[in-house]
Short mmCIF file of N, CA and C in Angstrom, two decimals:
data_model
loop_
_atom_site.label_atom_id
_atom_site.label_comp_id
_atom_site.label_asym_id
_atom_site.label_seq_id
_atom_site.Cartn_x
_atom_site.Cartn_y
_atom_site.Cartn_z
N MET A 56 -19.34 21.63 -20.45
CA MET A 56 -20.57 21.14 -19.77
C MET A 56 -21.03 19.79 -20.62
N LEU A 57 -21.28 18.68 -19.98
CA LEU A 57 -21.86 17.61 -20.62
C LEU A 57 -23.21 17.76 -20.81
N ARG A 58 -23.70 17.07 -22.01
CA ARG A 58 -25.13 17.08 -22.20
C ARG A 58 -25.86 16.28 -21.29
N GLU A 59 -27.02 16.56 -20.90
CA GLU A 59 -27.80 15.47 -20.04
C GLU A 59 -27.75 14.21 -20.51
N GLU A 60 -27.93 13.93 -21.69
CA GLU A 60 -27.94 12.48 -22.29
C GLU A 60 -26.57 11.74 -22.07
N ASP A 61 -25.57 12.75 -22.01
CA ASP A 61 -24.12 12.10 -21.73
C ASP A 61 -24.12 11.77 -20.22
N ILE A 62 -24.50 12.68 -19.25
CA ILE A 62 -24.62 12.32 -17.98
C ILE A 62 -25.38 11.05 -17.54
N PHE A 63 -26.53 10.98 -18.24
CA PHE A 63 -27.46 9.88 -17.98
C PHE A 63 -26.79 8.58 -18.41
N LYS A 64 -25.95 8.63 -19.58
CA LYS A 64 -25.19 7.47 -20.00
C LYS A 64 -24.16 7.01 -19.14
N LEU A 65 -23.47 8.11 -18.70
CA LEU A 65 -22.38 7.72 -17.59
C LEU A 65 -23.09 7.09 -16.24
N LYS A 66 -24.15 7.66 -15.83
CA LYS A 66 -24.67 7.15 -14.69
C LYS A 66 -25.27 5.71 -14.86
N GLU A 67 -25.70 5.42 -16.01
CA GLU A 67 -26.14 4.06 -16.41
C GLU A 67 -25.01 3.05 -16.40
N ILE A 68 -23.87 3.47 -16.89
CA ILE A 68 -22.72 2.54 -16.92
C ILE A 68 -22.18 2.26 -15.39
N LEU A 69 -22.19 3.49 -14.50
CA LEU A 69 -21.94 3.08 -13.06
C LEU A 69 -22.93 2.27 -12.46
N ILE A 70 -24.21 2.56 -12.58
CA ILE A 70 -25.36 1.73 -12.15
C ILE A 70 -25.23 0.14 -12.41
N ASN A 71 -24.98 0.02 -13.71
CA ASN A 71 -25.01 -1.31 -14.27
C ASN A 71 -23.68 -2.16 -13.81
N THR A 72 -22.47 -1.36 -13.86
CA THR A 72 -21.30 -1.94 -13.42
C THR A 72 -21.07 -2.28 -11.98
N LEU A 73 -21.63 -1.38 -11.12
CA LEU A 73 -21.44 -1.43 -9.59
C LEU A 73 -22.76 -1.92 -8.95
N GLU A 74 -23.70 -2.41 -9.87
CA GLU A 74 -24.94 -3.06 -9.33
C GLU A 74 -25.58 -2.10 -8.34
N LEU A 75 -25.73 -0.84 -8.66
CA LEU A 75 -26.39 0.15 -7.78
C LEU A 75 -27.80 0.36 -7.93
N ASP A 76 -28.52 1.03 -7.01
CA ASP A 76 -29.96 1.26 -7.41
C ASP A 76 -29.91 2.61 -7.98
N GLU A 77 -30.90 2.96 -8.74
CA GLU A 77 -31.22 4.28 -9.30
C GLU A 77 -31.40 5.38 -8.38
N SER A 78 -31.77 4.91 -7.15
CA SER A 78 -32.00 5.62 -5.94
C SER A 78 -30.82 6.16 -5.28
N ASP A 79 -29.76 5.61 -5.56
CA ASP A 79 -28.45 5.87 -4.88
C ASP A 79 -27.90 7.19 -5.45
N ASN A 80 -27.18 7.83 -4.62
CA ASN A 80 -26.67 9.19 -5.02
C ASN A 80 -25.45 8.98 -5.75
N ILE A 81 -25.79 8.81 -7.02
CA ILE A 81 -24.54 8.53 -8.09
C ILE A 81 -23.59 9.68 -8.19
N ASP A 82 -24.08 10.89 -7.94
CA ASP A 82 -23.23 12.08 -8.01
C ASP A 82 -22.05 11.93 -7.08
N GLU A 83 -22.29 11.35 -5.90
CA GLU A 83 -21.42 11.37 -4.81
C GLU A 83 -20.53 9.96 -4.85
N ILE A 84 -20.71 9.02 -5.67
CA ILE A 84 -20.09 7.79 -5.66
C ILE A 84 -18.53 7.85 -6.00
N THR A 85 -17.93 7.08 -5.11
CA THR A 85 -16.45 7.28 -5.36
C THR A 85 -15.83 5.75 -5.24
N LYS A 86 -14.60 5.52 -5.53
CA LYS A 86 -14.08 4.17 -5.47
C LYS A 86 -13.87 3.96 -4.00
N LEU A 87 -13.65 4.86 -3.22
CA LEU A 87 -13.66 4.79 -1.75
C LEU A 87 -14.79 4.37 -0.97
N ASN A 88 -15.93 4.90 -1.42
CA ASN A 88 -17.21 4.71 -0.76
C ASN A 88 -18.06 3.76 -1.30
N CYS A 89 -17.66 2.95 -2.24
CA CYS A 89 -18.32 1.91 -3.02
C CYS A 89 -17.74 0.56 -2.90
N ILE A 90 -18.00 -0.34 -2.07
CA ILE A 90 -17.43 -1.54 -1.91
C ILE A 90 -17.20 -2.28 -3.24
N LYS A 91 -18.14 -2.29 -4.17
CA LYS A 91 -18.09 -3.05 -5.45
C LYS A 91 -17.14 -2.42 -6.48
N TRP A 92 -16.66 -1.27 -6.12
CA TRP A 92 -15.69 -0.50 -7.12
C TRP A 92 -14.25 -1.00 -6.90
N ASP A 93 -14.00 -2.23 -7.27
CA ASP A 93 -12.74 -2.62 -7.33
C ASP A 93 -12.02 -2.56 -8.59
N SER A 94 -10.68 -3.21 -8.70
CA SER A 94 -9.96 -3.00 -10.10
C SER A 94 -10.63 -3.48 -11.24
N LEU A 95 -11.31 -4.71 -10.99
CA LEU A 95 -12.02 -5.22 -12.21
C LEU A 95 -13.23 -4.19 -12.67
N ALA A 96 -13.93 -3.84 -11.63
CA ALA A 96 -15.00 -2.85 -11.88
C ALA A 96 -14.46 -1.61 -12.67
N GLN A 97 -13.48 -1.24 -12.22
CA GLN A 97 -12.77 0.13 -12.72
C GLN A 97 -12.44 -0.13 -14.30
N ALA A 98 -11.90 -1.42 -14.45
CA ALA A 98 -11.50 -1.69 -15.87
C ALA A 98 -12.84 -1.57 -16.74
N ILE A 99 -13.78 -2.30 -16.19
CA ILE A 99 -15.04 -2.44 -16.91
C ILE A 99 -15.60 -1.01 -17.22
N ILE A 100 -15.57 -0.09 -16.22
CA ILE A 100 -16.10 1.23 -16.34
C ILE A 100 -15.24 1.93 -17.52
N ILE A 101 -14.05 1.77 -17.39
CA ILE A 101 -13.03 2.38 -18.43
C ILE A 101 -13.44 1.93 -19.84
N ALA A 102 -13.65 0.67 -20.11
CA ALA A 102 -13.91 0.06 -21.31
C ALA A 102 -15.33 0.61 -21.72
N ALA A 103 -16.36 0.64 -20.94
CA ALA A 103 -17.66 0.94 -21.19
C ALA A 103 -17.70 2.50 -21.43
N VAL A 104 -16.89 3.23 -20.81
CA VAL A 104 -16.87 4.74 -21.13
C VAL A 104 -16.35 4.93 -22.51
N ALA A 105 -15.23 4.22 -22.77
CA ALA A 105 -14.35 4.45 -24.09
C ALA A 105 -15.32 4.03 -25.20
N ASP A 106 -16.05 2.75 -25.04
CA ASP A 106 -17.11 2.28 -26.10
C ASP A 106 -18.21 3.25 -26.20
N GLU A 107 -18.84 3.74 -25.17
CA GLU A 107 -20.15 4.40 -25.27
C GLU A 107 -19.88 5.86 -25.92
N PHE A 108 -18.79 6.42 -25.54
CA PHE A 108 -18.35 7.76 -26.08
C PHE A 108 -17.52 7.72 -27.08
N SER A 109 -17.08 6.72 -27.63
CA SER A 109 -16.15 6.52 -28.81
C SER A 109 -14.98 7.34 -28.63
N ILE A 110 -14.21 7.26 -27.43
CA ILE A 110 -13.01 7.92 -27.17
C ILE A 110 -11.86 6.86 -26.86
N ASP A 111 -10.63 7.43 -26.91
CA ASP A 111 -9.51 6.56 -26.54
C ASP A 111 -9.07 7.04 -25.28
N ILE A 112 -8.82 6.04 -24.37
CA ILE A 112 -8.44 6.43 -22.99
C ILE A 112 -7.00 5.85 -22.84
N SER A 113 -6.07 6.71 -22.47
CA SER A 113 -4.64 6.18 -22.33
C SER A 113 -4.43 5.69 -20.88
N GLY A 114 -3.56 4.78 -20.81
CA GLY A 114 -3.12 4.28 -19.53
C GLY A 114 -2.87 5.27 -18.29
N ASN A 115 -2.32 6.40 -18.69
CA ASN A 115 -2.18 7.50 -17.66
C ASN A 115 -3.30 8.35 -17.28
N GLU A 116 -4.38 7.92 -17.95
CA GLU A 116 -5.70 8.50 -17.66
C GLU A 116 -6.55 7.59 -16.75
N PHE A 117 -6.24 6.51 -16.62
CA PHE A 117 -6.92 5.50 -15.82
C PHE A 117 -7.27 5.89 -14.38
N ASP A 118 -6.38 6.67 -13.66
CA ASP A 118 -6.37 7.04 -12.43
C ASP A 118 -7.62 8.04 -12.16
N MET A 119 -8.03 8.70 -13.28
CA MET A 119 -9.25 9.68 -13.12
C MET A 119 -10.46 8.96 -13.01
N PHE A 120 -10.48 7.77 -13.11
CA PHE A 120 -11.67 6.81 -13.09
C PHE A 120 -11.94 6.40 -11.59
N ASN A 121 -12.04 7.39 -10.70
CA ASN A 121 -12.16 6.98 -9.19
C ASN A 121 -13.35 7.59 -8.61
N SER A 122 -14.11 8.34 -9.43
CA SER A 122 -15.48 8.94 -8.92
C SER A 122 -16.24 9.31 -9.99
N PHE A 123 -17.54 9.53 -9.68
CA PHE A 123 -18.59 10.06 -10.85
C PHE A 123 -17.98 11.32 -11.11
N LYS A 124 -17.70 12.11 -10.27
CA LYS A 124 -17.26 13.54 -10.54
C LYS A 124 -15.97 13.61 -11.42
N SER A 125 -15.16 12.67 -11.04
CA SER A 125 -13.77 12.83 -12.00
C SER A 125 -13.90 12.26 -13.29
N ILE A 126 -14.73 11.28 -13.30
CA ILE A 126 -15.03 10.74 -14.76
C ILE A 126 -15.84 11.80 -15.49
N LYS A 127 -16.88 12.47 -14.97
CA LYS A 127 -17.58 13.52 -15.58
C LYS A 127 -16.61 14.58 -16.09
N LEU A 128 -15.65 14.99 -15.25
CA LEU A 128 -14.72 16.02 -15.58
C LEU A 128 -13.77 15.59 -16.84
N PHE A 129 -13.36 14.33 -16.64
CA PHE A 129 -12.55 13.78 -17.74
C PHE A 129 -13.34 13.82 -19.13
N LEU A 130 -14.51 13.41 -19.03
CA LEU A 130 -15.37 13.47 -20.34
C LEU A 130 -15.62 14.94 -20.82
N GLU A 131 -15.75 15.78 -19.81
CA GLU A 131 -15.87 17.11 -20.28
C GLU A 131 -14.79 17.60 -21.26
N GLY A 132 -13.63 17.26 -20.81
CA GLY A 132 -12.32 17.49 -21.47
C GLY A 132 -12.20 16.63 -22.79
N LYS A 133 -12.91 15.57 -22.95
CA LYS A 133 -12.64 14.74 -24.14
C LYS A 133 -13.83 14.88 -25.14
N ILE A 134 -15.10 15.22 -24.76
CA ILE A 134 -16.14 15.23 -25.78
C ILE A 134 -16.75 16.67 -25.89
N THR A 135 -16.27 17.54 -25.25
CA THR A 135 -16.89 18.91 -25.37
C THR A 135 -16.02 19.95 -25.97
#
């Protein structure tokens, strides 16, 4: 389980990268339902997550970066 501060950090990355409002339902955001979540945004999200959480992300893990929930699950496996 991620700490609340880690969830907040992840949400901030998505809000800033995808230019979302804090009132948006970040928990349900996916690559399919967010028009601004293109390949460039995905690369920025991956880089920001790697930097913020000081983790290495391999190329075969990039596909997990397609929704808030999947990124959260990925982080739970990496930092907890």
